[in-house]
Amino acid sequence: MKVRKFLLPLLFGFGILFAKPTVYILATGGTIAGAGSSTEKTASSYEAGKVLIQTILQALPKQEIAKYAKLKSEQVLQKGSQDLTPQDWIIIAKRVNDLLKQRDVDGIVITHGTDTIEETSMFLQLVIKSDKPVVLVGAMRPSTAISADGPKNLFDGIVLASSKEARGQGVMVVANSNILSASDITKTNPVHVDTFKPANIGILGYMWNNKPYFLRISSQLHTTKSQFDISKISSLPRVDILYGYAGMDERAIEASIASGTKGIVFAGVGNGNISSSVEKALSQASAKGIKVVRAGRMISGPITQWGEVNDEQLGFITSWWHTPQAARIILMLALQSKITDNAKIQELMLKY
Ligand code: GLU
């Protein structure tokens, strides 16, 4: 009796000591869940978001996964990421935040279409309140293709989300063995597996032999240091992105204003430069209270203040390091939090 009293807590203690971290997988769809639309494994046509997470998980080596993590999974959405909306980001973020509050969840992997993975990851980067790892993974080839990249990306994502090294690194995307920060990522190629690149500085690290190697940390504020709180967010204001080109006139700006937008992110040419007629229309929009952010149509920033455009006089904010799509998310969150002062929004562009 006495031995039992002593032995049971001891065994329980050992159990905790050797238990693998629990990684919770949230599936949303995308090519990682895509199925070829013909029986040929080399054909390029497929439908995204066809395969459920339970089937995707069967492609992973069970015994090797068990060395790193216990898995739980849930199909939270099932769409190609071009169909995801800001409302979907909120659904995903609230679920992630709730799961990470649980003591028995150590990390999250989100399977996601690659087209807008940079947007969902940036949104999560700014609203998740936890140091536990959150990793988004996708695939460029459907699950039925020869040499599908999804299983490897998912495996790397699980290992990364279960690792101690990933704690506090913010929201990450792992693809093609690279670890990227949600604060600095963009999809650069519509077909190649090596598509994700940092828009500015460099990848966070690599996955190698089932271990993350971090090379740097992001100095942009994120997750626990972000001021935005998903529990207080149930919708996001409309913010449009408009794309600049030679010979552009003001009609697209007028259409955006007429649609009731609360903000415009303008992907200008060069250092976010804008043709005279568009500049006038944007300045008038700003005077009416519509927030205008000058971003750029090139992959990398910075889009600086005090260049060719007098931002203060015209009522503009600049995106600095952010792609137009990342700057849009910062602006949406600012407006949702009733931050409307241009100087304050400018600060947010610099610190996140
Ligand atoms: N357009 C689909 C999506 O983003 C497929 C692209 C992909 O996942 O690679 O979900």
CSV table of C-alpha atoms and ligand atoms in Angstrom, one decimal, residues 28-33 46-49 79-84 112-117 138-141 149 187 190 195-196, ligand 1:
chain,number,residue,atom,x,y,z
A,28,THR,CA,-8.0,25.8,-43.2
A,29,GLY,CA,-7.6,24.3,-46.7
A,30,GLY,CA,-5.3,25.4,-49.6
A,31,THR,CA,-3.1,23.4,-51.9
A,32,ILE,CA,-1.7,21.4,-49.0
A,33,ALA,CA,-5.2,19.9,-48.9
A,46,TYR,CA,-6.0,20.6,-59.1
A,47,GLU,CA,-8.7,21.8,-56.7
A,48,ALA,CA,-7.5,23.4,-53.4
A,49,GLY,CA,-9.0,22.6,-50.0
A,79,LYS,CA,-11.1,27.0,-48.4
A,80,GLY,CA,-8.6,28.1,-50.9
A,81,SER,CA,-6.8,31.1,-49.2
A,82,GLN,CA,-7.9,33.5,-52.0
A,83,ASP,CA,-11.4,33.1,-50.5
A,84,LEU,CA,-10.4,33.8,-46.9
A,112,HIS,CA,-3.2,27.2,-45.1
A,113,GLY,CA,-3.3,28.1,-48.8
A,114,THR,CA,-0.1,29.8,-49.8
A,115,ASP,CA,-1.7,32.7,-51.7
A,116,THR,CA,-2.7,34.7,-48.7
A,117,ILE,CA,-0.6,32.9,-45.9
A,138,GLY,CA,1.2,25.4,-46.9
A,139,ALA,CA,2.2,23.6,-50.1
A,140,MET,CA,2.9,24.6,-53.7
A,141,ARG,CA,2.0,21.1,-55.0
A,149,ASP,CA,5.9,19.5,-50.6
A,187,LYS,CA,5.0,35.0,-51.8
A,190,PRO,CA,3.2,31.4,-58.2
A,195,THR,CA,8.4,30.9,-53.2
A,196,PHE,CA,8.4,32.6,-49.7
B,1,GLU,N1,-5.0,29.3,-54.3
B,1,GLU,C1,-4.9,28.3,-53.3
B,1,GLU,C2,-4.7,28.8,-51.9
B,1,GLU,O1,-4.1,29.8,-51.6
B,1,GLU,C3,-3.8,27.4,-53.6
B,1,GLU,C4,-2.5,28.0,-53.5
B,1,GLU,C5,-1.7,27.2,-52.5
B,1,GLU,O2,-2.1,26.8,-51.5
B,1,GLU,O3,-0.5,27.0,-52.9
B,1,GLU,O4,-5.3,28.2,-51.0
